mmCIF file of C-alpha atoms and ligand atoms in Angstrom:
data_model
loop_
_atom_site.group_PDB
_atom_site.id
_atom_site.type_symbol
_atom_site.label_atom_id
_atom_site.label_comp_id
_atom_site.label_asym_id
_atom_site.label_seq_id
_atom_site.Cartn_x
_atom_site.Cartn_y
_atom_site.Cartn_z
ATOM 1 C CA MET A 1 24.782 58.560 61.432
ATOM 2 C CA THR A 2 28.195 57.262 62.475
ATOM 3 C CA ALA A 3 30.778 59.100 64.536
ATOM 4 C CA LYS A 4 33.930 60.072 62.682
ATOM 5 C CA THR A 5 37.285 61.431 63.752
ATOM 6 C CA ILE A 6 38.532 64.513 61.950
ATOM 7 C CA HIS A 7 42.320 64.964 62.025
ATOM 8 C CA LEU A 8 43.637 68.475 61.461
ATOM 9 C CA LYS A 9 47.222 69.613 61.087
ATOM 10 C CA GLU A 10 46.361 72.937 62.660
ATOM 11 C CA THR A 11 43.338 74.913 63.850
ATOM 12 C CA ASP A 12 42.429 77.720 66.238
ATOM 13 C CA SER A 13 40.655 75.460 68.760
ATOM 14 C CA THR A 14 39.319 71.916 68.357
ATOM 15 C CA ASN A 15 36.463 72.924 70.672
ATOM 16 C CA SER A 16 35.411 75.624 68.174
ATOM 17 C CA VAL A 17 35.587 73.182 65.243
ATOM 18 C CA ALA A 18 33.632 70.512 67.141
ATOM 19 C CA TYR A 19 31.038 73.112 68.209
ATOM 20 C CA SER A 20 30.410 74.171 64.584
ATOM 21 C CA LEU A 21 30.187 70.547 63.465
ATOM 22 C CA ALA A 22 27.700 69.854 66.272
ATOM 23 C CA GLU A 23 25.563 72.795 65.103
ATOM 24 C CA ASP A 24 25.646 71.225 61.621
ATOM 25 C CA GLY A 25 24.263 67.997 63.112
ATOM 26 C CA VAL A 26 27.217 65.555 63.283
ATOM 27 C CA ALA A 27 26.741 62.355 65.262
ATOM 28 C CA HIS A 28 27.313 61.848 68.978
ATOM 29 C CA GLY A 29 30.943 60.801 69.511
ATOM 30 C CA THR A 30 32.359 62.742 66.552
ATOM 31 C CA ALA A 31 35.908 63.782 67.428
ATOM 32 C CA VAL A 32 38.264 66.504 66.234
ATOM 33 C CA VAL A 33 42.012 66.135 66.812
ATOM 34 C CA ALA A 34 44.620 68.764 65.920
ATOM 35 C CA GLU A 35 48.408 68.641 65.886
ATOM 36 C CA TYR A 36 48.582 72.331 66.784
ATOM 37 C CA GLN A 37 46.101 74.942 68.084
ATOM 38 C CA SER A 38 46.743 78.647 67.602
ATOM 39 C CA LEU A 39 44.024 79.696 70.069
ATOM 40 C CA GLY A 40 43.604 76.750 72.423
ATOM 41 C CA ARG A 41 41.462 77.766 75.364
ATOM 42 C CA GLY A 42 41.099 76.544 78.925
ATOM 43 C CA ARG A 43 38.575 77.095 81.692
ATOM 44 C CA LEU A 44 37.804 80.521 83.108
ATOM 45 C CA GLY A 45 39.051 82.398 80.058
ATOM 46 C CA LYS A 46 42.607 81.052 80.266
ATOM 47 C CA SER A 47 44.565 80.018 77.199
ATOM 48 C CA TRP A 48 45.869 76.505 76.587
ATOM 49 C CA GLN A 49 49.347 76.443 75.042
ATOM 50 C CA SER A 50 49.186 73.899 72.217
ATOM 51 C CA PRO A 51 52.609 73.443 70.591
ATOM 52 C CA ALA A 52 52.912 71.003 67.690
ATOM 53 C CA ASN A 53 54.294 67.488 68.261
ATOM 54 C CA GLN A 54 54.023 67.610 72.053
ATOM 55 C CA GLY A 55 50.464 67.463 73.330
ATOM 56 C CA LEU A 56 47.158 65.861 72.434
ATOM 57 C CA TYR A 57 44.400 68.357 71.633
ATOM 58 C CA CYS A 58 41.011 66.826 70.938
ATOM 59 C CA SER A 59 37.306 67.542 71.307
ATOM 60 C CA PHE A 60 34.241 65.298 71.281
ATOM 61 C CA VAL A 61 30.678 66.117 70.279
ATOM 62 C CA ILE A 62 28.331 64.706 72.911
ATOM 63 C CA ARG A 63 24.558 64.574 72.560
ATOM 64 C CA PRO A 64 23.613 63.740 76.145
ATOM 65 C CA ASN A 65 20.558 61.733 77.016
ATOM 66 C CA LEU A 66 20.317 63.549 80.342
ATOM 67 C CA ALA A 67 18.240 66.241 81.993
ATOM 68 C CA THR A 68 20.030 69.560 81.468
ATOM 69 C CA SER A 69 20.244 69.896 85.265
ATOM 70 C CA ASP A 70 22.623 66.899 85.146
ATOM 71 C CA TYR A 71 24.968 68.480 82.563
ATOM 72 C CA PRO A 72 27.457 69.620 85.251
ATOM 73 C CA LEU A 73 28.078 65.907 85.964
ATOM 74 C CA ILE A 74 29.458 65.446 82.436
ATOM 75 C CA THR A 75 32.571 67.378 83.420
ATOM 76 C CA MET A 76 33.577 65.086 86.282
ATOM 77 C CA SER A 77 32.547 61.931 84.381
ATOM 78 C CA ALA A 78 34.787 62.978 81.490
ATOM 79 C CA GLY A 79 37.640 63.704 83.920
ATOM 80 C CA LEU A 80 37.357 60.212 85.373
ATOM 81 C CA GLY A 81 37.326 58.718 81.858
ATOM 82 C CA VAL A 82 40.497 60.581 80.891
ATOM 83 C CA ALA A 83 42.321 59.633 84.117
ATOM 84 C CA LEU A 84 41.398 55.951 83.676
ATOM 85 C CA ALA A 85 42.477 56.055 80.023
ATOM 86 C CA LEU A 86 45.851 57.470 81.009
ATOM 87 C CA GLU A 87 46.295 54.799 83.643
ATOM 88 C CA GLU A 88 45.491 52.163 81.019
ATOM 89 C CA THR A 89 48.005 53.504 78.487
ATOM 90 C CA SER A 90 50.837 54.501 80.822
ATOM 91 C CA ALA A 91 50.453 52.127 83.815
ATOM 92 C CA LEU A 92 50.945 55.198 86.051
ATOM 93 C CA GLU A 93 48.425 56.517 88.587
ATOM 94 C CA PHE A 94 46.784 59.924 88.183
ATOM 95 C CA SER A 95 44.766 62.125 90.477
ATOM 96 C CA LEU A 96 41.921 64.523 89.784
ATOM 97 C CA LYS A 97 41.590 68.112 90.870
ATOM 98 C CA TRP A 98 38.024 69.372 90.986
ATOM 99 C CA PRO A 99 36.350 69.920 88.669
ATOM 100 C CA ASN A 100 38.386 68.150 85.987
ATOM 101 C CA ASP A 101 42.143 68.619 85.942
ATOM 102 C CA ILE A 102 44.397 65.608 85.603
ATOM 103 C CA TYR A 103 47.388 65.609 87.952
ATOM 104 C CA ARG A 104 50.370 63.457 88.661
ATOM 105 C CA ASN A 105 52.794 64.062 91.536
ATOM 106 C CA GLY A 106 51.200 67.441 92.275
ATOM 107 C CA ARG A 107 51.665 68.742 88.713
ATOM 108 C CA LYS A 108 49.059 69.275 86.027
ATOM 109 C CA CYS A 109 49.201 66.876 83.098
ATOM 110 C CA GLY A 110 45.919 67.710 81.402
ATOM 111 C CA GLY A 111 42.657 69.597 81.542
ATOM 112 C CA ILE A 112 39.137 69.401 80.210
ATOM 113 C CA LEU A 113 36.963 72.174 78.850
ATOM 114 C CA VAL A 114 33.243 71.413 78.552
ATOM 115 C CA GLU A 115 31.129 73.830 76.531
ATOM 116 C CA SER A 116 27.412 73.375 75.921
ATOM 117 C CA SER A 117 24.955 74.738 73.396
ATOM 118 C CA PRO A 118 22.407 77.261 74.718
ATOM 119 C CA LEU A 119 19.994 75.351 76.931
ATOM 120 C CA THR A 120 17.063 77.334 75.582
ATOM 121 C CA ASN A 121 16.998 75.252 72.361
ATOM 122 C CA HIS A 122 14.756 72.252 72.044
ATOM 123 C CA HIS A 123 16.288 69.591 74.328
ATOM 124 C CA LYS A 124 16.713 67.068 71.479
ATOM 125 C CA GLU A 125 19.136 69.481 69.828
ATOM 126 C CA HIS A 126 21.292 70.135 72.891
ATOM 127 C CA PHE A 127 24.901 69.161 72.626
ATOM 128 C CA VAL A 128 28.028 69.421 74.666
ATOM 129 C CA VAL A 129 31.615 69.661 73.440
ATOM 130 C CA VAL A 130 34.177 67.974 75.679
ATOM 131 C CA GLY A 131 37.683 69.236 74.926
ATOM 132 C CA VAL A 132 40.727 67.424 76.272
ATOM 133 C CA GLY A 133 44.198 68.941 76.397
ATOM 134 C CA LEU A 134 46.969 66.645 77.501
ATOM 135 C CA ASN A 135 50.715 67.040 77.890
ATOM 136 C CA VAL A 136 51.999 63.890 76.231
ATOM 137 C CA ASN A 137 55.557 64.040 74.900
ATOM 138 C CA ASN A 138 56.597 67.428 76.337
ATOM 139 C CA ARG A 139 60.078 67.602 77.883
ATOM 140 C CA ALA A 140 60.493 69.644 81.092
ATOM 141 C CA ASN A 141 62.125 72.540 79.232
ATOM 142 C CA ASP A 142 59.304 72.676 76.656
ATOM 143 C CA PHE A 143 57.002 74.353 79.198
ATOM 144 C CA PRO A 144 57.006 78.159 79.472
ATOM 145 C CA GLN A 145 58.854 79.319 82.601
ATOM 146 C CA GLU A 146 55.710 80.492 84.384
ATOM 147 C CA ILE A 147 54.144 77.019 84.397
ATOM 148 C CA GLY A 148 57.358 74.950 84.382
ATOM 149 C CA ASP A 149 57.127 73.954 88.052
ATOM 150 C CA LYS A 150 53.383 73.260 87.894
ATOM 151 C CA ALA A 151 53.172 71.150 84.717
ATOM 152 C CA THR A 152 54.134 67.637 83.784
ATOM 153 C CA SER A 153 53.640 65.255 80.861
ATOM 154 C CA LEU A 154 53.226 61.535 80.286
ATOM 155 C CA TYR A 155 56.785 61.472 78.929
ATOM 156 C CA ILE A 156 58.246 63.188 82.022
ATOM 157 C CA GLU A 157 56.327 60.864 84.338
ATOM 158 C CA GLY A 158 56.823 57.587 82.532
ATOM 159 C CA GLY A 159 60.123 58.184 80.714
ATOM 160 C CA LYS A 160 58.685 56.889 77.419
ATOM 161 C CA VAL A 161 57.611 58.618 74.228
ATOM 162 C CA MET A 162 53.904 57.860 73.882
ATOM 163 C CA ASP A 163 51.933 57.215 70.691
ATOM 164 C CA LYS A 164 49.388 60.064 70.751
ATOM 165 C CA GLN A 165 47.018 58.183 68.444
ATOM 166 C CA VAL A 166 46.842 55.276 70.907
ATOM 167 C CA VAL A 167 46.306 57.668 73.837
ATOM 168 C CA PHE A 168 43.523 59.384 71.862
ATOM 169 C CA GLU A 169 41.747 56.103 71.021
ATOM 170 C CA VAL A 170 41.789 54.932 74.638
ATOM 171 C CA ILE A 171 40.559 58.337 75.864
ATOM 172 C CA ARG A 172 37.720 58.253 73.346
ATOM 173 C CA GLY A 173 36.642 54.780 74.477
ATOM 174 C CA GLN A 174 36.781 55.619 78.194
ATOM 175 C CA LEU A 175 35.132 59.006 77.840
ATOM 176 C CA LEU A 176 32.181 57.693 75.830
ATOM 177 C CA TYR A 177 31.889 54.737 78.195
ATOM 178 C CA GLN A 178 31.755 56.949 81.328
ATOM 179 C CA LEU A 179 29.117 59.197 79.727
ATOM 180 C CA GLN A 180 27.037 56.176 78.740
ATOM 181 C CA ARG A 181 27.422 54.927 82.313
ATOM 182 C CA LEU A 182 26.256 58.321 83.633
ATOM 183 C CA GLU A 183 23.139 58.092 81.437
ATOM 184 C CA GLY A 184 22.421 54.468 82.347
ATOM 185 C CA GLU A 185 23.355 54.155 86.033
ATOM 186 C CA GLY A 186 23.533 57.723 87.278
ATOM 187 C CA PHE A 187 26.421 59.476 88.981
ATOM 188 C CA ALA A 188 26.952 57.484 92.212
ATOM 189 C CA GLY A 189 29.484 54.943 90.876
ATOM 190 C CA ILE A 190 31.394 57.593 88.939
ATOM 191 C CA LEU A 191 31.538 59.864 91.992
ATOM 192 C CA LYS A 192 32.873 57.004 94.132
ATOM 193 C CA GLN A 193 35.684 56.254 91.660
ATOM 194 C CA TRP A 194 36.345 59.962 91.110
ATOM 195 C CA SER A 195 36.621 60.535 94.868
ATOM 196 C CA GLU A 196 39.288 57.836 95.169
ATOM 197 C CA LYS A 197 41.426 60.022 92.910
ATOM 198 C CA ASP A 198 40.516 63.349 94.555
ATOM 199 C CA MET A 199 43.757 65.235 95.256
ATOM 200 C CA LEU A 200 42.061 68.019 97.250
ATOM 201 C CA VAL A 201 39.885 66.199 99.770
ATOM 202 C CA GLY A 202 40.936 66.917 103.365
ATOM 203 C CA LYS A 203 43.300 69.683 102.231
ATOM 204 C CA GLN A 204 43.244 73.447 102.773
ATOM 205 C CA LEU A 205 42.477 75.325 99.598
ATOM 206 C CA SER A 206 41.766 78.740 98.186
ATOM 207 C CA TRP A 207 38.732 79.280 96.050
ATOM 208 C CA VAL A 208 38.474 82.375 93.907
ATOM 209 C CA THR A 209 34.822 83.004 93.143
ATOM 210 C CA ARG A 210 33.680 84.337 89.787
ATOM 211 C CA LEU A 211 33.392 87.741 91.494
ATOM 212 C CA GLY A 212 37.070 87.595 92.467
ATOM 213 C CA GLU A 213 36.424 86.977 96.190
ATOM 214 C CA VAL A 214 38.911 84.562 97.836
ATOM 215 C CA VAL A 215 37.572 81.911 100.230
ATOM 216 C CA GLU A 216 40.028 79.786 102.237
ATOM 217 C CA GLY A 217 38.774 76.472 103.550
ATOM 218 C CA LEU A 218 38.969 72.719 103.876
ATOM 219 C CA SER A 219 37.859 70.569 100.950
ATOM 220 C CA LEU A 220 35.162 68.082 101.938
ATOM 221 C CA GLY A 221 35.011 66.730 98.362
ATOM 222 C CA PRO A 222 32.279 66.969 95.721
ATOM 223 C CA ASP A 223 28.661 65.979 96.365
ATOM 224 C CA SER A 224 26.203 63.996 94.270
ATOM 225 C CA SER A 225 25.395 67.066 92.169
ATOM 226 C CA GLY A 226 29.088 67.708 91.406
ATOM 227 C CA ARG A 227 29.381 70.726 93.735
ATOM 228 C CA LEU A 228 32.575 70.940 95.763
ATOM 229 C CA HIS A 229 32.004 71.443 99.499
ATOM 230 C CA VAL A 230 34.464 73.808 101.143
ATOM 231 C CA LYS A 231 34.329 74.472 104.914
ATOM 232 C CA ASP A 232 35.696 77.903 105.818
ATOM 233 C CA LYS A 233 37.311 78.965 109.126
ATOM 234 C CA SER A 234 33.967 79.929 110.644
ATOM 235 C CA GLY A 235 32.515 76.511 109.840
ATOM 236 C CA VAL A 236 30.320 77.691 106.965
ATOM 237 C CA ILE A 237 30.116 75.112 104.167
ATOM 238 C CA HIS A 238 30.237 76.624 100.686
ATOM 239 C CA GLU A 239 28.849 74.583 97.790
ATOM 240 C CA VAL A 240 31.091 75.525 94.889
ATOM 241 C CA LEU A 241 29.715 75.177 91.380
ATOM 242 C CA SER A 242 32.557 76.890 89.540
ATOM 243 C CA GLY A 243 35.634 79.005 90.111
ATOM 244 C CA ASP A 244 39.384 78.674 90.416
ATOM 245 C CA ILE A 245 40.632 76.318 93.119
ATOM 246 C CA SER A 246 44.204 76.000 94.306
ATOM 247 C CA LEU A 247 45.883 74.260 97.214
ATOM 248 C CA SER A 248 46.818 76.684 99.994
ATOM 249 C CA LYS A 249 50.580 77.265 100.306
ATOM 250 C CA THR A 250 50.490 75.740 103.814
ATOM 251 C CA ALA A 251 48.556 72.622 102.711
HETATM 252 C C1 BTN B 1 41.818 73.667 81.404
HETATM 253 O O1 BTN B 1 42.601 73.006 82.080
HETATM 254 O O2 BTN B 1 41.564 74.848 81.676
HETATM 255 C C2 BTN B 1 41.137 73.007 80.227
HETATM 256 C C3 BTN B 1 42.050 72.913 79.044
HETATM 257 C C4 BTN B 1 41.378 72.290 77.834
HETATM 258 C C5 BTN B 1 42.240 72.383 76.598
HETATM 259 C C6 BTN B 1 41.667 71.606 75.455
HETATM 260 S S1 BTN B 1 42.828 71.374 74.147
HETATM 261 C C7 BTN B 1 41.578 70.738 73.126
HETATM 262 C C8 BTN B 1 40.359 71.595 73.352
HETATM 263 N N1 BTN B 1 40.411 72.777 72.511
HETATM 264 C C9 BTN B 1 40.539 73.899 73.238
HETATM 265 O O3 BTN B 1 40.618 75.050 72.766
HETATM 266 N N2 BTN B 1 40.557 73.609 74.538
HETATM 267 C C10 BTN B 1 40.441 72.185 74.780
#
């Protein structure tokens, strides 16, 4: 079966569409792109504003040839692929914020939402949906006030209107390549390249755990299993698997 790209004028969430297609058995690499999402979602239950004509909203069906214990590595591998794709298309440099946000000049330009099928199914049927949301041609005053000073776009950074179709194609190539590399070579090379783009390493950060507890500490960077190491004031090293991370105000 060959991978196709499905272009939609509008949908609730490309991740939801890709998830249903994956359940129906579409091929690895199948992509869904929408001009507008009415219910775009981000990590940790947040929403992802998806206005028409500004951003790129796409999702990929991935059928990983990996042990399920390695699935957390897909997130960072995809983040590296997206950052490299953006560098290729814009000739600008981007940084990565664990686990998978794309930043430029301290502002968020894009994010990735990875959702997997229940791991209780037979392993041959497991799939993962990798959703990419990217601010492409947004102007500064397009962003809602509450995120205006935290967000940026390729247009704001590079001063050029970008062809979203070209950006999509390059992202698809890089993302599938990095995942193939993860399957073939393992995570070490990806982690090395990812770490060169790590915007948090050596900085003070706040980590809000899933239980709402706030931990302040120094980022030591992610380890070979994708966990972020954070050293708190008493010297305890926390291995963070998920949660909301932000730079401390004093950092
Ligand atoms: C984040 O930064 O929290 C991740 C944002 C991911 C947004 C993308 S847009 C395409 C895909 N469809 C969704 O509903 N979410 C992802």
